Tab-separated table of C-alpha atoms in Angstrom:
chain	number	residue	atom	x	y	z
A	1	MET	CA	20.040	42.002	7.167
A	2	CYS	CA	20.253	45.657	7.738
A	3	GLY	CA	19.703	47.489	4.722
A	4	ARG	CA	18.638	51.047	6.028
A	5	TYR	CA	18.744	53.024	9.206
A	6	SER	CA	18.343	56.364	10.811
A	7	LEU	CA	20.631	58.815	12.861
A	8	SER	CA	18.760	61.949	13.099
A	9	THR	CA	20.073	62.587	16.839
A	10	PRO	CA	21.516	66.303	17.389
A	11	ARG	CA	25.197	66.123	16.772
A	12	LYS	CA	26.005	67.613	20.570
A	13	ASP	CA	24.125	64.814	22.080
A	14	LEU	CA	25.874	61.927	19.784
A	15	GLU	CA	29.416	64.014	20.651
A	16	ALA	CA	28.882	63.493	24.553
A	17	ARG	CA	27.340	60.060	24.011
A	18	PHE	CA	30.600	58.839	22.046
A	19	ASP	CA	32.882	61.203	23.525
A	20	THR	CA	33.892	61.871	19.600
A	21	ALA	CA	33.846	64.728	17.246
A	22	PHE	CA	31.101	64.490	14.405
A	23	PRO	CA	32.444	67.366	12.127
A	24	ASP	CA	29.771	68.657	9.477
A	25	PHE	CA	27.583	66.000	11.004
A	26	THR	CA	23.909	66.500	9.550
A	27	PRO	CA	20.980	64.595	10.722
A	28	ARG	CA	19.691	61.840	8.591
A	29	TYR	CA	16.628	59.815	8.654
A	30	ASN	CA	17.073	56.957	5.709
A	31	CYS	CA	20.760	56.004	5.293
A	32	ALA	CA	21.191	53.810	2.680
A	33	PRO	CA	23.647	51.554	1.182
A	34	GLY	CA	26.449	53.770	-1.252
A	35	GLN	CA	26.096	56.834	0.703
A	36	ASP	CA	28.794	58.280	2.678
A	37	LEU	CA	27.716	57.757	6.569
A	38	PRO	CA	29.845	58.993	9.818
A	39	VAL	CA	31.479	55.706	11.219
A	40	ILE	CA	33.980	56.082	14.551
A	41	PRO	CA	36.885	54.086	13.250
A	42	ALA	CA	39.621	52.252	15.799
A	43	ASP	CA	42.524	53.685	14.401
A	44	SER	CA	40.982	57.214	14.980
A	45	PRO	CA	38.334	57.142	17.763
A	46	ASP	CA	38.299	60.749	18.704
A	47	GLU	CA	36.596	61.752	15.240
A	48	ALA	CA	33.803	60.023	13.201
A	49	ARG	CA	34.593	60.443	9.398
A	50	PRO	CA	32.188	60.030	6.408
A	51	THR	CA	32.652	56.340	5.040
A	52	LYS	CA	30.656	54.940	2.025
A	53	TRP	CA	28.323	52.218	3.060
A	54	GLY	CA	29.136	49.330	1.079
A	55	LEU	CA	32.805	47.647	2.022
A	56	THR	CA	34.876	46.355	-0.608
A	57	PRO	CA	38.143	44.794	0.257
A	58	ALA	CA	41.754	46.299	-0.477
A	59	TRP	CA	42.446	43.219	-2.981
A	60	ALA	CA	39.671	43.743	-5.055
A	61	ASP	CA	39.537	44.690	-8.896
A	62	ASP	CA	35.852	45.507	-8.764
A	63	ARG	CA	33.836	46.970	-6.568
A	64	MET	CA	32.144	44.839	-4.474
A	65	ASP	CA	29.568	46.870	-2.154
A	66	LEU	CA	29.055	44.717	0.464
A	67	ILE	CA	26.476	46.407	3.051
A	68	ASN	CA	26.552	43.316	5.623
A	69	ALA	CA	29.284	40.834	6.998
A	70	ARG	CA	27.504	37.863	9.041
A	71	ALA	CA	29.087	37.356	12.535
A	72	GLU	CA	29.156	33.457	11.958
A	73	THR	CA	31.824	34.043	9.564
A	74	VAL	CA	33.278	37.518	9.536
A	75	ARG	CA	36.716	36.025	10.709
A	76	GLU	CA	36.776	33.379	8.039
A	77	LYS	CA	35.400	35.030	4.561
A	78	PRO	CA	38.299	36.626	2.542
A	79	ALA	CA	36.057	39.837	2.052
A	80	PHE	CA	36.176	40.268	6.015
A	81	ARG	CA	38.951	38.729	7.530
A	82	GLU	CA	41.634	41.229	7.589
A	83	ALA	CA	39.170	43.914	8.239
A	84	PHE	CA	38.046	42.206	11.487
A	85	GLU	CA	41.163	41.677	12.403
A	86	ARG	CA	42.580	45.014	12.096
A	87	ARG	CA	39.696	47.581	11.007
A	88	ARG	CA	36.815	47.537	13.384
A	89	CYS	CA	34.626	50.476	13.555
A	90	LEU	CA	31.650	51.635	15.181
A	91	VAL	CA	28.344	52.816	13.239
A	92	PRO	CA	26.422	55.601	15.103
A	93	ALA	CA	22.715	54.640	15.003
A	94	ASP	CA	19.363	55.677	16.623
A	95	GLY	CA	17.346	53.133	14.744
A	96	PHE	CA	16.911	50.892	11.682
A	97	TYR	CA	14.159	49.714	9.522
A	98	GLU	CA	12.848	46.140	8.576
A	99	TRP	CA	10.463	45.192	6.070
A	100	VAL	CA	7.438	42.797	6.870
A	101	GLU	CA	5.350	41.059	4.173
A	102	THR	CA	1.780	41.758	4.766
A	103	GLU	CA	-1.376	41.026	3.049
A	104	SER	CA	-1.354	44.165	1.371
A	105	GLY	CA	2.118	44.729	0.531
A	106	THR	CA	5.481	45.114	2.286
A	107	ARG	CA	4.953	47.250	5.354
A	108	PRO	CA	8.506	48.718	6.437
A	109	TYR	CA	9.238	49.159	10.435
A	110	ARG	CA	11.453	51.269	12.376
A	111	VAL	CA	13.578	49.834	15.439
A	112	ALA	CA	14.675	51.818	18.203
A	113	PHE	CA	15.224	52.261	21.925
A	114	ASP	CA	11.988	53.594	23.676
A	115	ASP	CA	13.722	56.484	24.239
A	116	ASP	CA	15.084	56.942	20.927
A	117	ARG	CA	19.308	57.066	22.204
A	118	PRO	CA	21.598	56.074	19.961
A	119	PHE	CA	23.604	53.393	19.894
A	120	ALA	CA	26.275	51.636	18.373
A	121	MET	CA	26.254	49.153	15.724
A	122	ALA	CA	29.289	46.755	15.028
A	123	GLY	CA	31.281	47.564	11.548
A	124	VAL	CA	34.314	46.575	10.207
A	125	TYR	CA	35.777	49.186	7.304
A	126	GLU	CA	38.562	49.039	4.409
A	127	ARG	CA	40.400	51.368	2.029
A	128	TRP	CA	39.792	50.504	-1.545
A	129	THR	CA	41.590	51.824	-4.361
A	130	PRO	CA	39.650	51.321	-7.801
A	131	PRO	CA	41.552	50.449	-10.549
A	132	GLU	CA	42.666	52.966	-13.025
A	133	PRO	CA	40.323	53.390	-16.058
A	134	ASP	CA	41.073	51.667	-19.361
A	135	GLY	CA	42.059	52.872	-22.503
A	136	PRO	CA	44.718	55.528	-23.860
A	137	THR	CA	46.908	57.738	-20.998
A	138	GLN	CA	47.665	61.352	-22.187
A	139	THR	CA	51.650	61.733	-22.217
A	140	GLY	CA	53.770	64.457	-23.110
A	141	LEU	CA	52.417	67.410	-24.964
A	142	GLU	CA	49.241	65.732	-25.662
A	143	ARG	CA	47.980	66.629	-21.933
A	144	PHE	CA	48.844	70.471	-22.367
A	145	ALA	CA	46.963	70.644	-26.256
A	146	GLY	CA	44.071	72.556	-25.966
A	147	GLY	CA	40.627	70.907	-26.867
A	148	ALA	CA	37.029	72.174	-28.012
A	149	GLY	CA	35.579	73.991	-25.168
A	150	ASP	CA	38.531	73.953	-22.818
A	151	GLY	CA	39.745	77.705	-23.704
A	152	GLY	CA	42.841	76.687	-25.147
A	153	GLY	CA	44.367	75.031	-22.865
A	154	SER	CA	44.496	72.373	-19.459
A	155	ASP	CA	46.258	72.305	-16.008
A	156	VAL	CA	45.664	68.590	-15.618
A	157	GLY	CA	48.733	66.912	-15.037
A	158	PRO	CA	49.544	63.252	-15.509
A	159	ASP	CA	48.610	61.700	-12.497
A	160	ALA	CA	44.977	63.749	-12.434
A	161	ARG	CA	43.629	60.727	-13.732
A	162	GLU	CA	44.682	58.529	-11.501
A	163	PRO	CA	41.631	56.705	-8.939
A	164	GLU	CA	41.287	58.190	-5.543
A	165	PRO	CA	41.450	55.577	-2.614
A	166	VAL	CA	37.939	55.132	-0.878
A	167	GLU	CA	37.150	53.991	2.302
A	168	THR	CA	34.444	51.735	2.834
A	169	PHE	CA	32.254	49.851	5.587
A	170	SER	CA	29.963	46.844	6.878
A	171	ILE	CA	27.680	46.251	9.352
A	172	VAL	CA	28.024	42.871	11.193
A	173	THR	CA	24.779	41.184	11.602
A	174	THR	CA	23.503	38.350	14.080
A	175	GLU	CA	20.971	36.313	14.937
A	176	PRO	CA	17.823	38.227	15.758
A	177	ASN	CA	16.340	39.129	19.145
A	178	ASP	CA	12.537	38.049	20.579
A	179	LEU	CA	11.605	41.451	18.863
A	180	VAL	CA	13.335	41.583	15.523
A	181	ALA	CA	12.533	38.021	14.728
A	182	ASP	CA	9.039	39.157	14.078
A	183	LEU	CA	10.469	40.956	11.482
A	184	HIS	CA	12.930	39.481	9.981
A	185	HIS	CA	15.646	36.815	10.164
A	186	ARG	CA	18.938	38.776	10.691
A	187	MET	CA	19.742	42.316	12.595
A	188	ALA	CA	22.544	44.234	13.315
A	189	VAL	CA	24.910	43.852	16.400
A	190	ILE	CA	24.257	46.716	18.620
A	191	LEU	CA	26.934	46.839	21.167
A	192	GLU	CA	26.128	47.456	24.561
A	193	PRO	CA	27.941	51.176	25.582
A	194	ASP	CA	30.902	49.104	27.900
A	195	GLU	CA	31.621	46.837	24.823
A	196	GLU	CA	31.942	49.400	22.489
A	197	GLU	CA	35.779	49.924	23.507
A	198	ARG	CA	36.391	46.129	23.564
A	199	TYR	CA	34.751	45.701	20.164
A	200	LEU	CA	37.117	48.725	19.235
A	201	HIS	CA	40.682	48.046	20.777
A	202	GLY	CA	40.648	44.406	21.889
A	203	ASP	CA	41.793	41.134	19.988
A	204	ALA	CA	39.519	39.557	17.366
A	205	GLU	CA	38.714	36.837	19.714
A	206	THR	CA	37.300	39.570	22.146
A	207	ALA	CA	35.551	41.497	19.529
A	208	ALA	CA	34.121	38.475	18.471
A	209	SER	CA	32.554	37.060	21.899
A	210	LEU	CA	30.430	40.772	21.738
A	211	LEU	CA	28.929	39.710	18.071
A	212	ASP	CA	25.546	38.328	19.913
A	213	PRO	CA	21.726	39.734	19.988
A	214	ILE	CA	21.356	42.630	22.197
A	215	ASP	CA	18.533	41.977	24.995
A	216	PRO	CA	15.134	43.446	23.359
A	217	ASP	CA	14.536	44.967	26.524
A	218	GLY	CA	14.238	48.428	25.842
A	219	LEU	CA	13.581	48.106	22.113
A	220	HIS	CA	10.323	48.750	20.453
A	221	ALA	CA	9.070	48.294	16.314
A	222	TYR	CA	6.500	50.180	14.641
A	223	PRO	CA	5.600	51.020	11.125
A	224	VAL	CA	6.598	53.852	9.577
A	225	SER	CA	5.673	55.378	6.123
A	226	GLU	CA	6.724	53.505	3.144
A	227	ARG	CA	8.351	56.944	1.952
A	228	VAL	CA	11.489	55.360	3.602
A	229	ASN	CA	11.317	52.985	0.629
A	230	ASP	CA	12.773	55.647	-1.789
A	231	PRO	CA	16.213	56.331	-0.701
A	232	SER	CA	16.117	59.951	-1.890
A	233	ASN	CA	13.014	60.755	0.949
A	234	ASP	CA	15.344	61.744	3.624
A	235	ASP	CA	13.087	63.948	6.719
A	236	ASP	CA	11.899	63.785	10.404
A	237	SER	CA	8.398	62.409	9.197
A	238	LEU	CA	10.212	59.199	7.973
A	239	ILE	CA	10.554	57.958	11.937
A	240	GLU	CA	7.475	58.671	12.532
A	241	PRO	CA	4.596	56.139	13.460
A	242	VAL	CA	1.975	55.662	11.050
């Protein structure tokens, strides 16, 4: 499982690494589900765009918030099947967190490359439109009538309450490599740089062939502050070893 990661690489270095624009980028040390985070989508690979972590398929009646998709079943599960066929993405990161049970409690670890270089995790994305809210909708003169505290009028039109589409994504996971196996039984699919283009734009068969654990050479894991447990904490001390 991948449930938290970091993306603290300076913007200019990210743009050079991925040959992609990262507009309005802010370094993040504690990326968490439910947040809008930059992904590089297959339909617009020249610009990363903010996308909510927690996929909901287009056909769903309610939010599903699926943060991970298993590599072994991503082509079969209805929630991910079409997205993997048509809407793959790269999820930039420079480390990810796992939690390990110890005698004194749960200890968070960060996994990163020795030089802290950024990398791409395999992802899929969807565009989901929430259902319209239940209850009566204002019509006719009602929507122009003044209400308490609104200054006696309203410029809200009849379509103002229609839900806006939401873009969501999920990270593909696979069996762990030898390093991560000591921490967790799953890990994110980390793509080699020369695999990224094929993952984004190859056919589904080609993309599926890339969903294996990355070689652990060059990666290391180290304990970090328990402050990372709280998604509201987001500063550079979270990636420091303790």
